[in-house]
Coordinates of C-alpha atoms (C1' of nucleotides) in Angstrom, one line a residue:
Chain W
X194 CA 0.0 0.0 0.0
X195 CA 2.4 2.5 1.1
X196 CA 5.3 3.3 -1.5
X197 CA 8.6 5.0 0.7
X198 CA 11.0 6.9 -0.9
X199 CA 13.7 6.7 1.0
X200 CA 15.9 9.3 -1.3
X201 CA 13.1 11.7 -1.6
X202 CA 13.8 15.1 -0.3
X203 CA 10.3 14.8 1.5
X204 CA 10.5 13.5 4.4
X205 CA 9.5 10.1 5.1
X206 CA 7.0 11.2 7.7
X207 CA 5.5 13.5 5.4
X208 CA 5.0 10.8 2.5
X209 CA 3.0 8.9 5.2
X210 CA 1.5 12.1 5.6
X211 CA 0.3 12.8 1.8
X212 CA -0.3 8.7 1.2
X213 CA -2.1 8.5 4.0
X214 CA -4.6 11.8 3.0
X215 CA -4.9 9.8 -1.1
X216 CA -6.2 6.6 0.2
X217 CA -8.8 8.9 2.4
X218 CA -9.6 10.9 -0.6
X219 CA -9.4 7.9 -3.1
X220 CA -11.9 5.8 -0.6
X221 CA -9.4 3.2 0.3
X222 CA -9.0 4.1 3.8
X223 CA -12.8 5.0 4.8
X224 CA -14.2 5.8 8.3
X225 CA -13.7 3.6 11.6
X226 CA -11.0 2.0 9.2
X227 CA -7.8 0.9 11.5
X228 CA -4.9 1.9 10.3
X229 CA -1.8 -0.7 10.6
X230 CA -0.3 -0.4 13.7
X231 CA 3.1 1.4 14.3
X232 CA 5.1 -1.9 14.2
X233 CA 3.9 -3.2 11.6
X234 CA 4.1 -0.2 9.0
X235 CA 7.7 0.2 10.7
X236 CA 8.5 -3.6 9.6
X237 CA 6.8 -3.3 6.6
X238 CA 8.3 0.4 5.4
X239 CA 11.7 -0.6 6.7
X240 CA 11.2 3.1 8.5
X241 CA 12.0 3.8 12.1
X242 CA 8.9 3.5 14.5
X243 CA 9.2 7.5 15.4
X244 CA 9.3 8.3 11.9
X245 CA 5.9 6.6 11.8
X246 CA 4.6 7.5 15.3
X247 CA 5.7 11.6 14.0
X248 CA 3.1 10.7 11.3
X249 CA 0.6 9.1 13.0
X250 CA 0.2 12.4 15.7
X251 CA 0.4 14.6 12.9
X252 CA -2.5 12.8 11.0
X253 CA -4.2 12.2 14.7
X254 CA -4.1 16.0 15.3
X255 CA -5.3 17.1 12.0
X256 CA -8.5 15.3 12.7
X257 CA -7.8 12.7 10.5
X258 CA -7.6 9.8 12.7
X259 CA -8.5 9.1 16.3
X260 CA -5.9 6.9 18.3
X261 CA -7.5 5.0 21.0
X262 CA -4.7 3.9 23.6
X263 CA -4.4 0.6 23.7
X264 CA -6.4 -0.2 20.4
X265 CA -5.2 2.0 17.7
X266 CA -5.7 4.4 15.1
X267 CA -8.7 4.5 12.8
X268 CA -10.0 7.0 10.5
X269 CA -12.6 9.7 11.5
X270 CA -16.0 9.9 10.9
X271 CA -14.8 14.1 10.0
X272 CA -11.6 12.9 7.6
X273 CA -13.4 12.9 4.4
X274 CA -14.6 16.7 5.6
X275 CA -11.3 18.1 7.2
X276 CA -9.2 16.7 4.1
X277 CA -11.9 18.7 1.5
X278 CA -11.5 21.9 3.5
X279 CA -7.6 21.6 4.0
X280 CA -7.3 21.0 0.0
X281 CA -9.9 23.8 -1.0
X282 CA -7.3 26.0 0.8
X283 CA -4.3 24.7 -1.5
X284 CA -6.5 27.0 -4.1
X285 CA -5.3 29.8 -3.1
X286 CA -1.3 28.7 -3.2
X287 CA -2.3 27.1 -6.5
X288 CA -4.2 30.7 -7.6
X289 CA -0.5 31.9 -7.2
X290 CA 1.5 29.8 -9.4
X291 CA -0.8 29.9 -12.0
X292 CA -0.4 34.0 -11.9
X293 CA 3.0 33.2 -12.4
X294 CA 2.3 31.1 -15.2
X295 CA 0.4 33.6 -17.1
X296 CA 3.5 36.0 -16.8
X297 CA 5.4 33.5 -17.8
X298 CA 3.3 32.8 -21.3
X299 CA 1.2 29.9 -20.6
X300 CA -1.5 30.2 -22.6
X301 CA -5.3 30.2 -21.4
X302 CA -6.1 28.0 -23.8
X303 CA -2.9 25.6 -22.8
X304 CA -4.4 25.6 -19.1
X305 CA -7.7 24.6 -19.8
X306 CA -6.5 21.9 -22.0
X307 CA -5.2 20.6 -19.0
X308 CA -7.9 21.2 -16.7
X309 CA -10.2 19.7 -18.9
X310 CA -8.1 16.4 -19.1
X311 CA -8.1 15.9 -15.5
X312 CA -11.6 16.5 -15.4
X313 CA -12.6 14.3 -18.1
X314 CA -11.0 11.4 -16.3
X315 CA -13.6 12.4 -13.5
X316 CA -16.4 11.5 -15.8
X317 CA -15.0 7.9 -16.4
X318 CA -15.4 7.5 -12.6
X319 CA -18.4 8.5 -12.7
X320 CA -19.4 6.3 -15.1
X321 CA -18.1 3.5 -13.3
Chain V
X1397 CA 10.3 45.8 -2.7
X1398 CA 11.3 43.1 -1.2
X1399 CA 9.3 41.3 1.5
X1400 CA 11.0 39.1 4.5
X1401 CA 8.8 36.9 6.6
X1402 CA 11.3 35.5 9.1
X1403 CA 8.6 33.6 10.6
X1404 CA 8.0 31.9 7.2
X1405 CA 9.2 28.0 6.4
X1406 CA 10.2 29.5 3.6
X1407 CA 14.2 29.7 4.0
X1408 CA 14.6 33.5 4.1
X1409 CA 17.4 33.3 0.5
X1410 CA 14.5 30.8 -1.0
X1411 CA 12.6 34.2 -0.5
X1412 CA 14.9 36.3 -2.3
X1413 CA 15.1 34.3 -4.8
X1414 CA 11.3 33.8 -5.3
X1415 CA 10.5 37.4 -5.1
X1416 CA 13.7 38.6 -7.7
X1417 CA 12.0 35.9 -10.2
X1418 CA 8.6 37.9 -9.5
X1419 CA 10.4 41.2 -10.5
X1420 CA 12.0 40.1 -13.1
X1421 CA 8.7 38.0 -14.3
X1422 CA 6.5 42.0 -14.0
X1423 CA 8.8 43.8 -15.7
X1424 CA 10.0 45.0 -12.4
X1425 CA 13.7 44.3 -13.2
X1426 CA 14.7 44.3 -16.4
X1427 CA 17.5 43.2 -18.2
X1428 CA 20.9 44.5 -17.4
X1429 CA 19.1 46.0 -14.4
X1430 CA 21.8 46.5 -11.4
X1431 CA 20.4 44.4 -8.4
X1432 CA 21.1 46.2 -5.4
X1433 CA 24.3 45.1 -3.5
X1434 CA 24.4 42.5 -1.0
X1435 CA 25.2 45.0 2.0
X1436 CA 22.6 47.4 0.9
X1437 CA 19.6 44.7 0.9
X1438 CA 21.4 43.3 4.0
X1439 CA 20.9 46.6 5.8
X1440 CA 17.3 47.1 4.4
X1441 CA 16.0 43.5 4.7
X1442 CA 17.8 43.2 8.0
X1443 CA 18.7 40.1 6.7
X1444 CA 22.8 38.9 7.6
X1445 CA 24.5 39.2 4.2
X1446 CA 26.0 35.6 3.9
X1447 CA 22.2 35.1 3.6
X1448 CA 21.8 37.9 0.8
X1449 CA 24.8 35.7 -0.9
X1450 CA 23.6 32.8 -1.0
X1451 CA 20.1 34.2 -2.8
X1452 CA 22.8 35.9 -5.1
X1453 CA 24.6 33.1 -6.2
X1454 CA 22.2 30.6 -6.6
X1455 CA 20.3 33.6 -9.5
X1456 CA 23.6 33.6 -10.9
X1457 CA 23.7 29.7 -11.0
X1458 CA 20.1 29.9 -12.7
X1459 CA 21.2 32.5 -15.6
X1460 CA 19.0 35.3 -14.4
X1461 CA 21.4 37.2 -13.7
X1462 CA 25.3 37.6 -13.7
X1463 CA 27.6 38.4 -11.3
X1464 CA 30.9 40.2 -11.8
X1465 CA 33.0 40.6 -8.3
X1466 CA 33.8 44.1 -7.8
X1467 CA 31.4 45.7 -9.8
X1468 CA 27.7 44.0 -9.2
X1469 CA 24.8 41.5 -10.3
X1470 CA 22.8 42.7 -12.9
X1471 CA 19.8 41.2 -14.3
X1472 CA 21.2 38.4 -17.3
X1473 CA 19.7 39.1 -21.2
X1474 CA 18.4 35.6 -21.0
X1475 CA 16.8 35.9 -17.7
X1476 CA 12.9 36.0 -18.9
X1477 CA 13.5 33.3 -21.1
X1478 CA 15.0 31.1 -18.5
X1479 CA 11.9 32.5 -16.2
X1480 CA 9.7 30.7 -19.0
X1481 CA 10.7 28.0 -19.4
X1482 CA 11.5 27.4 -15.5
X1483 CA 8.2 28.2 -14.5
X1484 CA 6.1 26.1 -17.4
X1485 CA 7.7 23.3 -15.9
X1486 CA 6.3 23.7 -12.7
X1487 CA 2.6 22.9 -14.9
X1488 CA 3.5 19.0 -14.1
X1489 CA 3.4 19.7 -10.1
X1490 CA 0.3 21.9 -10.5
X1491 CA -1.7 19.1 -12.4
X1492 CA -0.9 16.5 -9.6
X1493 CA -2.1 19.1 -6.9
X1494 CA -5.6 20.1 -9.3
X1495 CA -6.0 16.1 -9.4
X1496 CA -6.0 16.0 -6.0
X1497 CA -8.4 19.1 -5.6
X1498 CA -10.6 17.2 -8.0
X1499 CA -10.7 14.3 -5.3
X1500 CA -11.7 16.8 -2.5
X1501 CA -14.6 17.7 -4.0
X1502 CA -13.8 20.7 -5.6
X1503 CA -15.8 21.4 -9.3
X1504 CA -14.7 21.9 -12.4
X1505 CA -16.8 25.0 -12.5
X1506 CA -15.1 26.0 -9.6
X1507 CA -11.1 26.1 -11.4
X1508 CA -12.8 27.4 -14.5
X1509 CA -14.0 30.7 -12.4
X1510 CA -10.3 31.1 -11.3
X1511 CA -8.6 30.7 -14.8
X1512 CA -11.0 33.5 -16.0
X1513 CA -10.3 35.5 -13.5
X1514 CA -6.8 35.1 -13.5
X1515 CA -6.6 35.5 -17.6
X1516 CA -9.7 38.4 -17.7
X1517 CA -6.2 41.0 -15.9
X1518 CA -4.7 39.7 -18.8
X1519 CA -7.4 40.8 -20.9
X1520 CA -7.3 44.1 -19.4
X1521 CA -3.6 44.7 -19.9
X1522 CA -3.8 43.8 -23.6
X1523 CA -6.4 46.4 -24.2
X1524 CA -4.4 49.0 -22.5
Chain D
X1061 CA 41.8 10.6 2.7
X1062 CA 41.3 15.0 1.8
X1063 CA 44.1 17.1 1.8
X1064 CA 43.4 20.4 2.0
X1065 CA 45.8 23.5 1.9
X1066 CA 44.8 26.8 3.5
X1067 CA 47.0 28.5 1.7
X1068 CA 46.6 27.9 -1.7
X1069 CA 44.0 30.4 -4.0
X1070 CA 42.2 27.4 -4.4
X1071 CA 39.0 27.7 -2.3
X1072 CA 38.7 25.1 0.8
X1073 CA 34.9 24.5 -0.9
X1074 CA 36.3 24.0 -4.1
X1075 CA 39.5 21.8 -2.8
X1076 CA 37.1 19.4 -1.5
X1077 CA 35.0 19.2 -4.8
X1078 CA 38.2 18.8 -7.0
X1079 CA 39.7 15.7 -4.6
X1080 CA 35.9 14.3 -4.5
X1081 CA 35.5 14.2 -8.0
X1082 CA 38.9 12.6 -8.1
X1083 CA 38.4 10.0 -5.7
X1084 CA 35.4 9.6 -7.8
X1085 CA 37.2 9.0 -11.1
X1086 CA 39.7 7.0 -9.2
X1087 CA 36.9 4.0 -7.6
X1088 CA 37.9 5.2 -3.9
X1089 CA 34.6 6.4 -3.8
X1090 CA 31.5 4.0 -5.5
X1091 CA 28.2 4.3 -6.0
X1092 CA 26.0 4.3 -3.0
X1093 CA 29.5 5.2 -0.7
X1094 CA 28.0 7.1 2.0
X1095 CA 30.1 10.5 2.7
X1096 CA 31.4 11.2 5.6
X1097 CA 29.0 13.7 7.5
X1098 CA 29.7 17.2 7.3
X1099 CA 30.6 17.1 11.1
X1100 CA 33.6 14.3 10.6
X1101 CA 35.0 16.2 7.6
X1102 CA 34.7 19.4 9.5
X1103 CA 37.1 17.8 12.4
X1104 CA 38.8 15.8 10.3
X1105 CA 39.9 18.3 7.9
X1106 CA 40.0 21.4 10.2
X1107 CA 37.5 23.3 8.4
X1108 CA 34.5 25.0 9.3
X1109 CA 31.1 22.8 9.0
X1110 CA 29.5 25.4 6.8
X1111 CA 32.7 25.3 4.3
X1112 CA 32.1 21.6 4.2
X1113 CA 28.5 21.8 3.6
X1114 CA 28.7 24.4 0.9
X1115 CA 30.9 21.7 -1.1
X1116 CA 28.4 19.1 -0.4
X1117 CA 25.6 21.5 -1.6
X1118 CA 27.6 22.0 -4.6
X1119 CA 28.0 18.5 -5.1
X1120 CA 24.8 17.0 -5.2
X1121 CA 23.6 20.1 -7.3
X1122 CA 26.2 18.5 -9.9
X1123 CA 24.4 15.3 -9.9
X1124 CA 27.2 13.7 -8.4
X1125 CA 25.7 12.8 -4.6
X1126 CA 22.8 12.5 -3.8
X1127 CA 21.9 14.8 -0.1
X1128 CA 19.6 13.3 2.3
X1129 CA 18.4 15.5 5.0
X1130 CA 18.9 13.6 8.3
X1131 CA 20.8 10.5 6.5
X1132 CA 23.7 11.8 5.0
X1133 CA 25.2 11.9 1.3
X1134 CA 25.6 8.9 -1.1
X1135 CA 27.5 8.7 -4.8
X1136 CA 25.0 8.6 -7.3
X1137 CA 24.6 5.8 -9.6
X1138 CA 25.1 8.7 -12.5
X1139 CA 28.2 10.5 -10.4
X1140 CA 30.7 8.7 -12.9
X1141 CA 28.7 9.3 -16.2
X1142 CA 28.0 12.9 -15.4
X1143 CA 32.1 13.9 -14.2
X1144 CA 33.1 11.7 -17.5
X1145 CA 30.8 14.2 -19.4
X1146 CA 31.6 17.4 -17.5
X1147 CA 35.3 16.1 -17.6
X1148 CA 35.3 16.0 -21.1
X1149 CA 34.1 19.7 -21.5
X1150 CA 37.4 20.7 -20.2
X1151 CA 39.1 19.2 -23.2
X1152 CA 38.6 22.6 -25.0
X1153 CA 40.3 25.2 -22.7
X1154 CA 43.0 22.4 -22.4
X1155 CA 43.5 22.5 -26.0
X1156 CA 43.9 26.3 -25.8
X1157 CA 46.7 25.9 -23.3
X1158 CA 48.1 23.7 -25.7
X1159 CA 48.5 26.1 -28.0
X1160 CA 50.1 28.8 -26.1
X1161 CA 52.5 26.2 -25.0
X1162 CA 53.5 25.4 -28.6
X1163 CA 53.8 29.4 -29.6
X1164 CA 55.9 29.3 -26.2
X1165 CA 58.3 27.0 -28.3
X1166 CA 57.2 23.3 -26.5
X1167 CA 57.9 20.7 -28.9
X1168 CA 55.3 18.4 -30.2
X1169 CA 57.7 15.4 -29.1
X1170 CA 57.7 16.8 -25.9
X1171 CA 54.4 16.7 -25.7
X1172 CA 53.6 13.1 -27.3
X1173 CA 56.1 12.1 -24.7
X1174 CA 53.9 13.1 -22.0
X1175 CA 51.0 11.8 -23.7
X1176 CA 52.7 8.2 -23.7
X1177 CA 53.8 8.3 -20.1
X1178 CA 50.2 9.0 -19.1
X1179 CA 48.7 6.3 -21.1
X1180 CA 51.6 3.7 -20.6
X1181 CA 50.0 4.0 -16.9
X1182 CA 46.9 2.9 -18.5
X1183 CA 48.5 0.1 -20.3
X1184 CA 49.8 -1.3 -17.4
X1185 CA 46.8 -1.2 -15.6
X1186 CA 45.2 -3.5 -18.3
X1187 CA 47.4 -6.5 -18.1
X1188 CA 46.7 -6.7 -14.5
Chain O
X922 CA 44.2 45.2 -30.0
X923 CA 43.0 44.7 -26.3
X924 CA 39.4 43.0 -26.1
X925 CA 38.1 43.2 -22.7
X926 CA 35.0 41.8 -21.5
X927 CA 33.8 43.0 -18.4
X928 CA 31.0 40.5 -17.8
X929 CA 33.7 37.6 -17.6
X930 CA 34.8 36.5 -14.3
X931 CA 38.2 36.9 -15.3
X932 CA 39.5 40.0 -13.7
X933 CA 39.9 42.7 -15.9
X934 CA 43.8 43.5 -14.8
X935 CA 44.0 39.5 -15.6
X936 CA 42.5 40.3 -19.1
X937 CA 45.5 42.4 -19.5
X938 CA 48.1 40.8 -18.8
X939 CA 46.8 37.6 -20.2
X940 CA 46.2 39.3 -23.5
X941 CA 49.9 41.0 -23.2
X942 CA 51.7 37.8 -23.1
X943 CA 49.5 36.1 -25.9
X944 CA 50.7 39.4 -28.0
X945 CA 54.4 39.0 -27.2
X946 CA 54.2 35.1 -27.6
X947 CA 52.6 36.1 -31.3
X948 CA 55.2 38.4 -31.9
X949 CA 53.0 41.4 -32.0
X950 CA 54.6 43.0 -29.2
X951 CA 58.8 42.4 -29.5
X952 CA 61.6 43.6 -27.3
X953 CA 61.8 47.1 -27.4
X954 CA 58.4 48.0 -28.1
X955 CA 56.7 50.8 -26.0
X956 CA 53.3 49.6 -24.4
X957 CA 50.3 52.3 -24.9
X958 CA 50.6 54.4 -21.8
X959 CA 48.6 54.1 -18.5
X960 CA 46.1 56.9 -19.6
X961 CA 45.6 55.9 -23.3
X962 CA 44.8 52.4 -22.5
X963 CA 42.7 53.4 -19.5
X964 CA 40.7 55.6 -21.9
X965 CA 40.8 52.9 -25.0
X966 CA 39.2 50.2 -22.6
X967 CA 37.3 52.2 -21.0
X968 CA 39.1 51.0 -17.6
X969 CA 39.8 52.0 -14.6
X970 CA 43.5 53.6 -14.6
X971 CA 44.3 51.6 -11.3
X972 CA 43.0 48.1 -12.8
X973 CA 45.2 49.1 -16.1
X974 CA 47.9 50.0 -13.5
X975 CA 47.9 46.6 -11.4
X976 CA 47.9 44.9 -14.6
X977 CA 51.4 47.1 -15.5
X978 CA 53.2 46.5 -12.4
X979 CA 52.5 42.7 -12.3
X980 CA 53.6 42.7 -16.0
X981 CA 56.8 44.6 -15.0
X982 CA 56.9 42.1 -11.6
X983 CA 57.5 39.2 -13.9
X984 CA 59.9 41.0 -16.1
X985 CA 57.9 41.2 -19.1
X986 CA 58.2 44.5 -19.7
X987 CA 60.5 46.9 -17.9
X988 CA 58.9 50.4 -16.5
X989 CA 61.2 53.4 -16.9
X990 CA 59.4 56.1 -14.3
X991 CA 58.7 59.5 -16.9
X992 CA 59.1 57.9 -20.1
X993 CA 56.7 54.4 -20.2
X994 CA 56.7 50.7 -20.2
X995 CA 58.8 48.5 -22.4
X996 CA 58.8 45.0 -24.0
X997 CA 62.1 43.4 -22.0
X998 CA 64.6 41.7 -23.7
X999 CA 63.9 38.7 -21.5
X1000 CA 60.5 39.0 -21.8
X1001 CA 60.3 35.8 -24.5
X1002 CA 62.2 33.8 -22.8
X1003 CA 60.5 34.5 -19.0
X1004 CA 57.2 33.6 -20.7
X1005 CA 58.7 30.4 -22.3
X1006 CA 59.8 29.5 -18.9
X1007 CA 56.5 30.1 -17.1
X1008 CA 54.0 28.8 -19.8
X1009 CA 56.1 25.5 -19.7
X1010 CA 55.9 25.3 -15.5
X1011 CA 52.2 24.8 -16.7
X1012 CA 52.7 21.7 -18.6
X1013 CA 52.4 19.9 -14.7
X1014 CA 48.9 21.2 -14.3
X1015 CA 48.2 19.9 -18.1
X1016 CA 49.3 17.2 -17.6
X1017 CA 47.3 16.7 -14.1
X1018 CA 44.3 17.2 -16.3
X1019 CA 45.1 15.0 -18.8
X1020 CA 45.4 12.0 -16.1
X1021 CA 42.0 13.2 -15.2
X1022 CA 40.6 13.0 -18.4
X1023 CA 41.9 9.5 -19.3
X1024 CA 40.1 8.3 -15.9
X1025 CA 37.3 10.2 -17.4
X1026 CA 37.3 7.9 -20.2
X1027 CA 38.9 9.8 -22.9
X1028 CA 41.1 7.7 -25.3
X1029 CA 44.7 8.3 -26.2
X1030 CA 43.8 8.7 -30.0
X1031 CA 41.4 11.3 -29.2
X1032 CA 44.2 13.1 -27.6
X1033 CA 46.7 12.5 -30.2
X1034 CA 44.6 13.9 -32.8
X1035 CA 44.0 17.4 -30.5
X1036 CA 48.0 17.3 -30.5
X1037 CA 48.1 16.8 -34.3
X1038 CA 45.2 19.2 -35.1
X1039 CA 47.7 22.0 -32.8
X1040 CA 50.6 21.4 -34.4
X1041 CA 49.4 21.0 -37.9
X1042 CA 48.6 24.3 -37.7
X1043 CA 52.3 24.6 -36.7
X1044 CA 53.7 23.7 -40.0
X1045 CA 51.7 26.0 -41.8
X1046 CA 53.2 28.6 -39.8
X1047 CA 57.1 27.6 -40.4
X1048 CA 56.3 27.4 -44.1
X1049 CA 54.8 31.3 -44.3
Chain R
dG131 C1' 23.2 10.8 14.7
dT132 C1' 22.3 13.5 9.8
dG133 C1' 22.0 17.8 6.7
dG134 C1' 20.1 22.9 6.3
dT135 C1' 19.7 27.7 7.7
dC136 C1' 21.1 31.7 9.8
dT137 C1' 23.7 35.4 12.4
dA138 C1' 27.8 38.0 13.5
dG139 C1' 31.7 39.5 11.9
dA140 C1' 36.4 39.2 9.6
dC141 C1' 39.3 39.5 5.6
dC142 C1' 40.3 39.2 0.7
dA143 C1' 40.4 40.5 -4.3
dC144 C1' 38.9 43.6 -7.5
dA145 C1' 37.1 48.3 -9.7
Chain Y
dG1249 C1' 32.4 50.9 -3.5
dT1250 C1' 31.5 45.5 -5.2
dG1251 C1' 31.1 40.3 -4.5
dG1252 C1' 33.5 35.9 -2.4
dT1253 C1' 35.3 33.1 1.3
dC1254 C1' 35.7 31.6 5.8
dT1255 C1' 35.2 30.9 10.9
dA1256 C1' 32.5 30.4 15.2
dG1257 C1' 28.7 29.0 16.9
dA1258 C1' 23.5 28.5 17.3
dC1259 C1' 19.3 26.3 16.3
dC1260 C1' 16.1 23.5 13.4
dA1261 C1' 14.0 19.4 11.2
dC1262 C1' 14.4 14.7 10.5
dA1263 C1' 15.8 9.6 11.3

DNA sequence: GTGGTCTAGACCACA
DNA sequence: GTGGTCTAGACCACA
């Protein structure tokens, strides 16, 4: 499930992170879900148990989880809703860039292309 | 003109460097533009100036603009160019991020309102 | 392993980067070699840990480590392919200092000589 | 005669001297011959009299040219023969290179044929 | 433990 | 005046 980069310049902790957040947002992980315990993602990743316990409190205090002591982590019934609201605010970082774009001479018409591709894949889902 | 949030995560030379690109991307600082000197920004952006250097060196290493010791950095002849085709890269990290915006929820509607808003300045500007 | 001399015009920073893309060249250091940390080298050598880490900066941005925050720094599977290249390039300003060695009255014999002891190395090398 | 470039990392005073030698190694400039004057040149290059100055009095320190206080700088008599002697003291550092560039991978015939293509020219150059 | 950033302040070469 | 190098030493994030 979870692909490590060991190389990366993110940190391993924060790959956790961002996996983590795609398999709430792709359905994979859904609420009351547990998650694998400490040890076993520390096995499993070949990463050191802090790395993954620094990842598992940052999830756990962005709302995304609830650890129970004793039983472990699952996901929250409010994950789906805090990771929509945390992304929507990516927009404005995003708004940014693509200013920067424009004064760099990317075309409208080149953006929209673009958007409209990863749109279009949306409709395939929905199909599905 | 320049902007220093110390406070940032941002490294504070990241920031130079970010907000020289911005100048040079508005027109701001043109080409064979002097950049002011390391101790002058130093003194204004309170910023130490091994600091200032290190933003200097690494728009040198870039092309945008070229150093001579002794006399200055001045803003390079190819220095939009390499802007251009810099930032059009960065298209590839945006996608990934709209894809995951797409997965939170947010509508296509939604990013089409943004682009026109962000290309109707351009509009503007072309009419001027 | 380093040898580095204060006194030459030579930079410390650029001393190190010279005798690591030598040891490089040479096999002494191999692909996936971990560096030694900017803290041993800094002892080690007598030189101030940010003069060690501006060579290491320096050398990944050549491609020819590969820097990982909190790990340390590892030769790159391309580091050999990319100083070959980069080697290579030199060829030209050597061939310039050529030429003001002949105008300077070197004799082409003296030169093929040297061009024979070099190589005859090589040869050597071979049979083993 | 003198083509300076300011943008070049090269120190203008090293422009100077570099291009002084290359015009006594040529022949342009011979024994005897009066070098254009500390103002003229200054003026010509649009240089700083001090960097034009430096660039004298390291000319005269190797004995290139000999400076007669109220009357001007002169080509030296041993001026050909001082540069034949240094320019050869850099053969060591070629030939430091070249070791470098057959660990690089570069192949004795490629060499050979730079050392041909040099002294080819040579020939020519007896025959005129 | 690892590398990365930053300040304070000195000294150098060059124009 | 300009940029470039270096030391000394602090503090941070990450593993």
């Amino acid at each position: 499930m979870y692909q490590i980069d060991v190389m990366s310049r993110v940190p391993v902790y924060e790959q956790i992170i961002q996996q983590t957040e795609r398999f709430i947002l792709l359905g994979i992980l859904r609420e009351g879900d547990q998650m694998e315990s400490v040890r076993h993602l520390s096995v499993k990743l070949s990463v050191n148990p802090n790395t993954i316990q620094k990842a598992i409190s940052e999830l756990d205090r962005r709302g995304l989880i609830c650890t129970v002591p004793g039983k472990g982590s699952f996901i929250s019934e409010m994950a789906m809703k805090a990771l929509s609201i945390s992304k929507r605010q990516e927009l404005v970082g995003i708004k940014r860039q693509l200013v920067e774009m424009k004064m760099a001479g990317v075309s409208k018409l080149e953006i929209e292309k673009m958007i409209d591709e990863i749109y279009a894949e949306g409709k395939k889902g929905e199909q599905l």
